[in-house]
Coordinates of C-alpha atoms and ligand atoms in Angstrom, one line a residue:
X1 CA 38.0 80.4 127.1
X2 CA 34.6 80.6 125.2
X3 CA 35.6 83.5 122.0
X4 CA 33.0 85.8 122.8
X5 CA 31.2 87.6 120.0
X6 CA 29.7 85.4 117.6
X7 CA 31.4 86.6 114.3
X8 CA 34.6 85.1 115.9
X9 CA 32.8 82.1 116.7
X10 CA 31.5 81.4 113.4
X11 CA 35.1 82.6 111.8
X12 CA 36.7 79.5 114.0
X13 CA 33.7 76.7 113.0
X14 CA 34.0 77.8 109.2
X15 CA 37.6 76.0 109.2
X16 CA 36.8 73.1 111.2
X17 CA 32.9 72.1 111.2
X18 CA 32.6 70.9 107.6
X19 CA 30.1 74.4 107.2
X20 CA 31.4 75.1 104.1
X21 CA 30.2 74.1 100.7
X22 CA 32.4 72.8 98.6
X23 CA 29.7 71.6 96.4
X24 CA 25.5 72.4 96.6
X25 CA 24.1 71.1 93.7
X26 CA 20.7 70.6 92.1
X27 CA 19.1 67.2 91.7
X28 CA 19.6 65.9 88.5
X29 CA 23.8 67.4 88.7
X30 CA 26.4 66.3 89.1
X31 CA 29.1 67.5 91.9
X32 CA 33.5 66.9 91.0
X33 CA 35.4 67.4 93.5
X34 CA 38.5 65.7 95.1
X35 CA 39.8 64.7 98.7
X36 CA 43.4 64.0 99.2
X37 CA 44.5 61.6 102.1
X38 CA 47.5 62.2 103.5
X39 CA 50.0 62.6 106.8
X40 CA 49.7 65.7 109.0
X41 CA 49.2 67.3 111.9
X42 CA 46.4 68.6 114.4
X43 CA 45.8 70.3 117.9
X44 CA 43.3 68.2 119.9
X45 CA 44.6 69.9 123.3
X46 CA 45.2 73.3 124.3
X47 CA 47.8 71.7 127.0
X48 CA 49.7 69.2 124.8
X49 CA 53.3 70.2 124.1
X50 CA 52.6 69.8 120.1
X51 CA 50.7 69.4 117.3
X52 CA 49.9 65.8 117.0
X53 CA 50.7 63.8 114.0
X54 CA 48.0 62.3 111.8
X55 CA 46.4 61.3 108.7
X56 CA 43.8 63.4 107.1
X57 CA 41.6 64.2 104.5
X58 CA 42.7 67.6 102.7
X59 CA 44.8 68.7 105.5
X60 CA 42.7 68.1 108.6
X61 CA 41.7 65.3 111.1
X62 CA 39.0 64.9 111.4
X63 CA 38.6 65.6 107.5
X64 CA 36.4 68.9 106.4
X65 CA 33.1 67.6 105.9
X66 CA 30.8 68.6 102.4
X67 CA 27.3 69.2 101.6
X68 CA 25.4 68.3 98.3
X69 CA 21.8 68.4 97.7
X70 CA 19.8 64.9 97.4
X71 CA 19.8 63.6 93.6
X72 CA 23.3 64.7 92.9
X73 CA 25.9 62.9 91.4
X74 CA 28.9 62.7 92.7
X75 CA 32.5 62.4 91.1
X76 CA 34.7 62.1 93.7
X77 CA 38.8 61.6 93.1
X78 CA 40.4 60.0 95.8
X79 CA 44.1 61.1 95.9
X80 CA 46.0 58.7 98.3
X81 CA 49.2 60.6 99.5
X82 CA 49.7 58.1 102.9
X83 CA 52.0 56.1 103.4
X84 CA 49.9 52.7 103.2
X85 CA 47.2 51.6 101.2
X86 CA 43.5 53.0 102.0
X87 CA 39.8 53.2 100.5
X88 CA 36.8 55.6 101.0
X89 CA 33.6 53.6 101.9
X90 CA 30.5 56.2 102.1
X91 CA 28.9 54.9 105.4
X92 CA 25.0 54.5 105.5
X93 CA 24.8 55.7 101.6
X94 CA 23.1 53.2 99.9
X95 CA 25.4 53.2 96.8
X96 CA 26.5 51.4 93.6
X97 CA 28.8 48.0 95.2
X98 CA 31.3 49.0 93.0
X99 CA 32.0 52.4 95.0
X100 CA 31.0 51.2 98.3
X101 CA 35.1 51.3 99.3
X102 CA 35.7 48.0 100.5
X103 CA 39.4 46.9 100.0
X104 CA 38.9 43.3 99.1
X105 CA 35.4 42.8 98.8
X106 CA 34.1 45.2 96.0
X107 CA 37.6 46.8 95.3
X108 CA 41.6 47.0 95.6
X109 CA 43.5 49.0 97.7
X110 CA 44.5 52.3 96.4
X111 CA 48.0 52.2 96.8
X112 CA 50.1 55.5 98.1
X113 CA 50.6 57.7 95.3
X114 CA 47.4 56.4 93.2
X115 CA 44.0 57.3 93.2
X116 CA 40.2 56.0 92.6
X117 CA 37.3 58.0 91.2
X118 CA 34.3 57.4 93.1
X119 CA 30.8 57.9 91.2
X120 CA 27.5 57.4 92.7
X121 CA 24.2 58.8 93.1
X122 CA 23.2 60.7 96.2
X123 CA 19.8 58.6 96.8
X124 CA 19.3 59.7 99.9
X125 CA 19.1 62.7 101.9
X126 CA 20.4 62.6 105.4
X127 CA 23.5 62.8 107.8
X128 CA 26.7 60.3 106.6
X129 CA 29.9 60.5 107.1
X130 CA 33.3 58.9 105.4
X131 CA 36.2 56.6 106.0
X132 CA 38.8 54.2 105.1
X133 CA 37.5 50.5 104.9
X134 CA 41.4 48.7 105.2
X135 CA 43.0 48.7 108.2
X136 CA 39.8 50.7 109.4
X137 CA 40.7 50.9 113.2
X138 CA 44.3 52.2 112.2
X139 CA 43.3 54.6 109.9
X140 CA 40.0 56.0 111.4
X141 CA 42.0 56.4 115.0
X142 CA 45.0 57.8 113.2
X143 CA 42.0 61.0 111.8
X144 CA 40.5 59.8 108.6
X145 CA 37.0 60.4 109.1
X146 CA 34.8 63.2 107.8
X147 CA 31.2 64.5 107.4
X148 CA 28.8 63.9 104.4
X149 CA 25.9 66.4 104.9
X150 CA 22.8 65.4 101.6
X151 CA 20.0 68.2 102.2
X152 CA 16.8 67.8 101.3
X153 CA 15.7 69.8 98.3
X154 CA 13.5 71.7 100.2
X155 CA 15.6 71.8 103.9
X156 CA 13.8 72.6 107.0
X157 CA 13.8 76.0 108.3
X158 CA 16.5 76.7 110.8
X159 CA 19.1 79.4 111.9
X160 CA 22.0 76.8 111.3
X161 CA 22.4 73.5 110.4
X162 CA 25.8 72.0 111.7
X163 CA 27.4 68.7 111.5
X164 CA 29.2 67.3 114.8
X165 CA 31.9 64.5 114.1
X166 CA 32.7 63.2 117.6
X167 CA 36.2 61.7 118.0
X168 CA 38.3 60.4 120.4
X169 CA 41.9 60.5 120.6
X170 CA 44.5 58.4 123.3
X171 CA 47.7 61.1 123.3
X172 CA 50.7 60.4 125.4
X173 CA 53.0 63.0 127.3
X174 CA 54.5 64.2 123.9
X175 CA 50.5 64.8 122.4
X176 CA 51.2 62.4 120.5
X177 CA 48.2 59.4 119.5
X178 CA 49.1 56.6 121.4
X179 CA 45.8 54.0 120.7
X180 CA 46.8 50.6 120.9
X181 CA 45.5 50.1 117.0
X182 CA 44.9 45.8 118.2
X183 CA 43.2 46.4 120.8
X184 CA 39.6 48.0 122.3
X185 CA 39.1 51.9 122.2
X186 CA 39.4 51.7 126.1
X187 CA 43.1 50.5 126.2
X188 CA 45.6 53.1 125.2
X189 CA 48.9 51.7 124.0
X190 CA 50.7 53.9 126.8
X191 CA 49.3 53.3 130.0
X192 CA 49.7 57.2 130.8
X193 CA 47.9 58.3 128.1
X194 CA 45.0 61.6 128.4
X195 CA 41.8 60.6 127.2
X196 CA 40.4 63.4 124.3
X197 CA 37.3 63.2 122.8
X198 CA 36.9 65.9 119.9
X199 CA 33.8 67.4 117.6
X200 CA 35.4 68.4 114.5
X201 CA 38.6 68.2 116.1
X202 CA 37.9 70.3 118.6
X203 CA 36.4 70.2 122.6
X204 CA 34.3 72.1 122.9
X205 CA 33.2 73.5 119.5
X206 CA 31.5 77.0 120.3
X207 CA 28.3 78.2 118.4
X208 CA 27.4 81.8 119.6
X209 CA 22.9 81.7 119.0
X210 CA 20.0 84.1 120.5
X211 CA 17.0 82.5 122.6
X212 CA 14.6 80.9 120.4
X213 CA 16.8 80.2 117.6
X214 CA 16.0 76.9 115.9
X215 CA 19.4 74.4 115.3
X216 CA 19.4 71.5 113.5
X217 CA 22.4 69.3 115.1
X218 CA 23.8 66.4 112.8
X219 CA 25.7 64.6 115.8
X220 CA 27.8 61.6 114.5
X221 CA 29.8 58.9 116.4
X222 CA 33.1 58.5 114.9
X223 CA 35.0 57.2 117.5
X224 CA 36.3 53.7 117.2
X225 CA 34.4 52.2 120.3
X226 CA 32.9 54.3 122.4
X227 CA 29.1 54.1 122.9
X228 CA 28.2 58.2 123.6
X229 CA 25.1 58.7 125.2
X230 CA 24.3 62.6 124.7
X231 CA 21.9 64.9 126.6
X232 CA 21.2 69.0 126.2
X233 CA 20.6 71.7 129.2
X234 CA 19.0 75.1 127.4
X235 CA 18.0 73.4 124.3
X236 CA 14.7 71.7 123.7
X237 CA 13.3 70.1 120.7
X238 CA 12.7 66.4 118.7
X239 CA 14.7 63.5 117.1
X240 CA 13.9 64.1 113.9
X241 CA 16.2 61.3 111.9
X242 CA 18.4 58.2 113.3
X243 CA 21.1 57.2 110.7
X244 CA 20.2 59.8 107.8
X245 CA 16.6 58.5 107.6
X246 CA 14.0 60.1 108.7
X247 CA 11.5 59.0 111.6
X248 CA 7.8 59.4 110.9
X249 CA 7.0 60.8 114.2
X250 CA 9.9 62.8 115.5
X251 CA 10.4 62.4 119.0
X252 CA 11.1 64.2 121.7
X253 CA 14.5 64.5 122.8
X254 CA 15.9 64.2 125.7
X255 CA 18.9 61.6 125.3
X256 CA 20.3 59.5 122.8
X257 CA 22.4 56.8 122.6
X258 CA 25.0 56.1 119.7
X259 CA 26.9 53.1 118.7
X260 CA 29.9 53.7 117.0
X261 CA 29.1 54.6 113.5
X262 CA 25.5 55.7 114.4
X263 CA 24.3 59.2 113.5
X264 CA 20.9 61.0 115.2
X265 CA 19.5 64.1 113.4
X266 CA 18.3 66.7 116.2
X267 CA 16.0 70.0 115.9
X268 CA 16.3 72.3 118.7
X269 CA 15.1 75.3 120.3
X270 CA 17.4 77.3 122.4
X271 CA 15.2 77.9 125.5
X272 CA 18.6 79.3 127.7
X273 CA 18.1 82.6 128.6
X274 CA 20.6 85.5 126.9
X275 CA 23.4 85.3 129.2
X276 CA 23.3 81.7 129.8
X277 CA 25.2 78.8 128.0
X278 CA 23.3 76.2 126.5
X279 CA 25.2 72.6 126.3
X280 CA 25.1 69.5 124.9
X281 CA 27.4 67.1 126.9
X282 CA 28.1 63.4 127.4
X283 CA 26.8 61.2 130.1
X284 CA 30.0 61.8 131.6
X285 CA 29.7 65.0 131.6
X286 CA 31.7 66.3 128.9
X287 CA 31.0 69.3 126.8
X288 CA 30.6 68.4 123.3
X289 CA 29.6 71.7 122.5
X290 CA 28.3 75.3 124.2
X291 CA 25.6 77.2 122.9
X292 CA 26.6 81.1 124.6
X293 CA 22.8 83.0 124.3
X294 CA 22.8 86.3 123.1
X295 CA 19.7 88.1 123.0
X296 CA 16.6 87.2 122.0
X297 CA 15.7 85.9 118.3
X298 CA 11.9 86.2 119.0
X299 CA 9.6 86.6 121.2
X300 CA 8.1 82.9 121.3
X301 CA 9.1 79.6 119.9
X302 CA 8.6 78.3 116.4
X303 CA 5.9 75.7 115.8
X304 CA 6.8 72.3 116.4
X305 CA 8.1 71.0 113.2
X306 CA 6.7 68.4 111.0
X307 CA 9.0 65.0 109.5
X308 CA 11.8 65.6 107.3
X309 CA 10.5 64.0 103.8
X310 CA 10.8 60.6 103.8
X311 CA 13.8 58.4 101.7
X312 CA 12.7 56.0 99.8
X313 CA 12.9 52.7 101.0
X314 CA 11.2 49.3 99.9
X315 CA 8.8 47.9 103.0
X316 CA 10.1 44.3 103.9
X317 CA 7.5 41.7 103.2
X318 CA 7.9 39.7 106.3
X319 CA 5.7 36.7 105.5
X320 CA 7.8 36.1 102.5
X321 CA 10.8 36.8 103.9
X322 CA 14.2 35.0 103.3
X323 CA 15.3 34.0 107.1
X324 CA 18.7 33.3 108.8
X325 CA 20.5 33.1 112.0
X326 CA 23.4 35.2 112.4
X327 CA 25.4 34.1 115.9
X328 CA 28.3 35.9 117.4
X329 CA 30.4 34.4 120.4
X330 CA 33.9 35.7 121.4
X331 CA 35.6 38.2 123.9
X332 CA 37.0 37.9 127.1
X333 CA 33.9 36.1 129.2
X334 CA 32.3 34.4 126.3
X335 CA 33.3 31.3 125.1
X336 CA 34.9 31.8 121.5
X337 CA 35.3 27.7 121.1
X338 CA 36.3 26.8 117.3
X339 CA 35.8 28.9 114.6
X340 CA 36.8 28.6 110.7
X341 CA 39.1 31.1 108.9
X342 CA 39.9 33.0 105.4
X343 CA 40.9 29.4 103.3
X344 CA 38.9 26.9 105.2
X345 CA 40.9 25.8 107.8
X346 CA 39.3 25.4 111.6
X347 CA 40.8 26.5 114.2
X348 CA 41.0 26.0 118.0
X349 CA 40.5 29.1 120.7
X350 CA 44.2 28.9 121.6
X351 CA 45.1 29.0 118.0
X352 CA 42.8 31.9 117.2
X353 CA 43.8 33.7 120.0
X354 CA 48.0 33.5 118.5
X355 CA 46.5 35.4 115.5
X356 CA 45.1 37.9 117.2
X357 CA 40.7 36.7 116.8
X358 CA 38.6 36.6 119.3
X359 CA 35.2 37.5 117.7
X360 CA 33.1 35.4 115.2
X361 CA 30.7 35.9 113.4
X362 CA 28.4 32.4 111.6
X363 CA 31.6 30.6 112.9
X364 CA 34.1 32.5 111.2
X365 CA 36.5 34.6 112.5
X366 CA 37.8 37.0 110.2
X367 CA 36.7 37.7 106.6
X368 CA 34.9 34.5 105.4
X369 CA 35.8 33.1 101.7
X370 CA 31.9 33.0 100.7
X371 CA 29.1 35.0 102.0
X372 CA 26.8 34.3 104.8
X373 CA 24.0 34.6 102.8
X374 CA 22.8 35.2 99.2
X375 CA 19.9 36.4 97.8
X376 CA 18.0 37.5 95.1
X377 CA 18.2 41.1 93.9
X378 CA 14.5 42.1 95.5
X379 CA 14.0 39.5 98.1
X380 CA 13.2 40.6 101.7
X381 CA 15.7 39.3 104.3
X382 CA 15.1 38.8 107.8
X383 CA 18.2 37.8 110.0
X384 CA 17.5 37.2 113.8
X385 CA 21.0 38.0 114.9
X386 CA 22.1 36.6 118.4
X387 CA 24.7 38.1 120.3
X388 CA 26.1 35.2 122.5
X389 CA 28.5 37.3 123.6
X390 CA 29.1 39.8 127.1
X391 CA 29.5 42.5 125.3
X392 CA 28.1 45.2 123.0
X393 CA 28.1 45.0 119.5
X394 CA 27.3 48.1 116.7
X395 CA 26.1 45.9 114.2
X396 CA 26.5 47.7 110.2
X397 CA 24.7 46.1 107.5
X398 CA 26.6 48.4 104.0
X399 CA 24.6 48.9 100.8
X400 CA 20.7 49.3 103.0
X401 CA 19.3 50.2 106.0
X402 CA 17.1 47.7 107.8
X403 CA 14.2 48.0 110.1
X404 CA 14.3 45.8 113.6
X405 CA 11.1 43.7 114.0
X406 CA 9.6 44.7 117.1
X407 CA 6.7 42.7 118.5
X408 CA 4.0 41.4 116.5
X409 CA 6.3 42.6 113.7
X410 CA 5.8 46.3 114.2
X411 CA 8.8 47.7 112.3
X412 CA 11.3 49.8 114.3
X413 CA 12.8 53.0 112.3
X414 CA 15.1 52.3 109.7
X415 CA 19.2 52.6 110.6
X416 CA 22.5 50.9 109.2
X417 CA 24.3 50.4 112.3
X418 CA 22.1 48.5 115.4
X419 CA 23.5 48.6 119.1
X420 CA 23.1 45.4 120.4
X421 CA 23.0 44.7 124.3
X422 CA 25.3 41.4 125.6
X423 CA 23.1 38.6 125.4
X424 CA 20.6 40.3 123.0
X425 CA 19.0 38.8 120.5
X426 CA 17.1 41.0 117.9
X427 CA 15.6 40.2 114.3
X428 CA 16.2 42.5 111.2
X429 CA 14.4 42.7 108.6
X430 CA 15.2 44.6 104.8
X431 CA 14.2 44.4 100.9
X432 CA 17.7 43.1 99.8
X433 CA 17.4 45.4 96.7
X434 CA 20.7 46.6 96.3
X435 CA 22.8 44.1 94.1
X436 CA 26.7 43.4 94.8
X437 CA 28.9 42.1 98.0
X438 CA 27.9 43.8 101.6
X439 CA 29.6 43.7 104.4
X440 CA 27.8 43.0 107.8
X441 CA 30.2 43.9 110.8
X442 CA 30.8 45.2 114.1
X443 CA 31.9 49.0 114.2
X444 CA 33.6 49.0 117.2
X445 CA 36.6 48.7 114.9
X446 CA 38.8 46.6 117.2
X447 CA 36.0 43.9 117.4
X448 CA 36.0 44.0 113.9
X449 CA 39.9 43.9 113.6
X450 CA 40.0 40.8 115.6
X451 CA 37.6 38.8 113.9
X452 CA 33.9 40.2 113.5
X453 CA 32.8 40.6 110.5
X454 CA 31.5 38.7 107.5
X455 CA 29.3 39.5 104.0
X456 CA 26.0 38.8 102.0
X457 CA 26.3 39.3 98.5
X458 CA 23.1 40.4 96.9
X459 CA 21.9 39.3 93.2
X460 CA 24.4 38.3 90.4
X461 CA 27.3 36.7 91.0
X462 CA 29.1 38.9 88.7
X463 CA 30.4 42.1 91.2
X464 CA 32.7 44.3 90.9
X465 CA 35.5 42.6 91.7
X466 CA 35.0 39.2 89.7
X467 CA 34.3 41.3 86.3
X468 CA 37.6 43.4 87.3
X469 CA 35.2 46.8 86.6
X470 CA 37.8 49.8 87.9
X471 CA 35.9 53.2 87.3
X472 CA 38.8 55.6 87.3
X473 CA 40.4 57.6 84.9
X474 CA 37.4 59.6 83.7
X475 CA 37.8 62.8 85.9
X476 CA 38.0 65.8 84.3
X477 CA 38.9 68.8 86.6
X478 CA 35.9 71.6 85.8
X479 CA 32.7 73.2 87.2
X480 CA 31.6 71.8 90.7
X481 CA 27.9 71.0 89.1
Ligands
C2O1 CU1 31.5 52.7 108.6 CU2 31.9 48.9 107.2 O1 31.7 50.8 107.9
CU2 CU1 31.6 44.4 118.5

């Protein structure tokens, strides 16, 4: 079922693995292009009856991912052709507020038929990825996600560098998706649904290599709930970036762990011998993608590679740090008692459950009217975030990455999104240098849907929103750079 000869391989990831470059600029250019939302269809499944329907970005689901070089700026034209409102928020970029894609907070819907030019400044060079920010477990599980690849300026050196978007889709007996878009990723809307996790939109993607060949993997989670826990047979090599930044020390790899949301950067060797099938598959078992060997690259493995050049982020000053408690309660076996919604009002459980909350964040549940916390543009905030719930939680800070404070206040790696254990408690610390509102939420979507999530704002009061600042209407088609 494998195609067999590379060539044909490489033909079939071209159109779906977001390997193509749409734009590759220099730092210090600037990069116009445009990305179209709108309703179409997909094959997920060799065995479903038909194409499903779905939304997508230029005609696919999940959308075509693009590559541009760090230092680049982007001019992005967002053409919404669905039939509901929708956004693009850049996840883990740190980015201007005003282009950050957050219907409500630091912008208004785009309403079908309109569009929005988004303009911001690759900072950073790393693996991202994009999606809605309205309705985001809707729209993300209906197939608007897609890769955002920035390269270094001077990339390491490998035989291929691929992106993996890892999806999953709910289809019922027609192939049809059939998520319940209320409810947890676990609980299809039709109890008979197949279960279909995707990369790129496929399962399994196929990369024909040759022993020894070096692959730098970009895997991301973009499913809607799932916490993926990854592992390789025939490949061998280091962690060398959680989130799009880079670790210091890569480390060795053997299995990782992602959130929803999270990304993890892998170098590998391919130690499978010619003939064999390298993998990398889930816990569970499941192919994510095969690796057929054929032949030999060279005769002995590459030297082990040195850290990808560091982003650059401010150090958190912890003994001058700005502190506060962030405490979530909620879901089925925790207690989600009162809580305060949008305009004030409290609430009891019974009458948050009739509206469809169950997850707080600081005693709200649902989008609060002011932020958790504000701070001055440059001040270093440490929240000590306490998960009083049973469950799991993907915590995403937008607009920075933040370190975890480990003890003695040994920093942990940066990331945006954190997985957080039931129970857990963890501090965070970050330099708050990013001006503009921020949303802080749980990205398993349907926690945040019914209830978890809230906002800091960072800096001046005037945002993007309260000064009305709409930055469209300034694209000119022309040159990609
Ligand atoms: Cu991936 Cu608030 O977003
Ligand atoms: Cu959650």
């Amino acid at each position: 079922m494998h195609e067999p000869t590379r060539r044909n391989v490489l033909k079939g990831l071209a159109a779906t693995a977001g390997a193509p470059m749409l734009a590759s600029c220099s730092p210090g250019g600037t990069a116009q292009t445009e990305v179209t939302a709108s309703a179409t269809t997909a094959r997920f499944s060799t065995t479903a009856p038909r194409a499903t329907r779905v939304w997508g970005y230029d005609g696919q689901a999940p959308g075509p991912g693009f590559r541009v070089t760090q230092g680049t700026r982007m001019v992005r034209r967002f053409v919404n052709r669905l039939p509901v409102p929708s956004t693009i928020h850049w996840h883990g970029l740190r980015i201007d507020n005003a282009m950050d894609g957050v219907a409500g907070l630091t912008q208004p819907p785009v309403p079908p038929g309109q569009s929005f030019t988004y303009d911001f400044l690759l900072r950073d060079a790393g693996t991202f990825w994009y999606h809605p920010h309205i309705d985001t477990l809707e729209q993300l599980a209906r197939g608007l996600s897609a890769p955002l690849i920035v390269l270094e300026t001077e990339p390491p050196d490998t035989d291929a560098d691929l992106s993996f978007l890892i999806n999953h889709w709910w289809l019922d007996g027609d192939g049809q998706i059939a998520n319940d878009f209320t409810r947890n990723e676990e609980t299809p809307r039709d109890p008979a649904a197949t279960s279909h996790l995707t990369v790129n939109g496929r399962a399994p993607l196929v990369w024909g290599t040759a022993q020894n060949e070096r692959l730098r993997l970009r895997l991301i989670n973009g499913t809607t709930g799932r916490i993926l826990d990854t592992s390789a047979q025939g490949l061998s090599g280091w962690v060398m970036a959680l989130d799009g930044m880079p670790l210091a020390r890569p480390r060795r790899f053997d299995r990782v762990t992602m959130a929803p949301a999270q990304r993890v950067d892998l170098l590998v060797d391919v130690t499978a011998d010619p003939g064999e099938e390298a993998q990398l598959r889930t816990a569970g078992g499941h192919v994510l993608a095969a690796f057929p060997v054929e032949g030999v690259a060279s005769a002995s493995p590459r030297p082990t590679p040195g850290p990808l050049p560091p982003n650059r982020v401010a150090r958190p000053d912890l003994r001058n740090a700005r502190r506060a408690t962030m405490r979530m309660t909620g879901g089925a076996l925790g207690a989600l008692g009162r809580a305060k919604i949008r305009g004030g009002a409290t609430l009891s459980q019974a009458e948050l459950v009739a509206r469809g909350l169950s997850w707080t964040m600081d005693g709200y549940a649902g989008m609060p009217d002011t932020p958790f916390l504000t701070v001055g543009e440059g001040e270093t905030v440490m929240i000590d975030i306490v998960n009083a719930t049973a469950e799991p939680h993907g915590m995403h800070l937008h607009g920075h990455h933040f370190h975890q404070v480990g003890q003695g206040g040994r920093l942990v790696p940066l990331r945006d999104t954190i997985l957080m254990d039931g129970g857990a408690r963890m501090t965070i610390a970050f330099v708050a240098d990013n001006p503009g509102d921020w949303m802080f939420h749980c990205h398993m979507l349907a926690h945040q849907a019914m209830g978890m999530m809230s906002w800091i704002r960072v800096g001046d009061r005037r945002t993007a929103m309260d000064i009305g600042r709409q930055r469209s209407g300034f694209w000119e088609a022309g040159d990609i750079c």
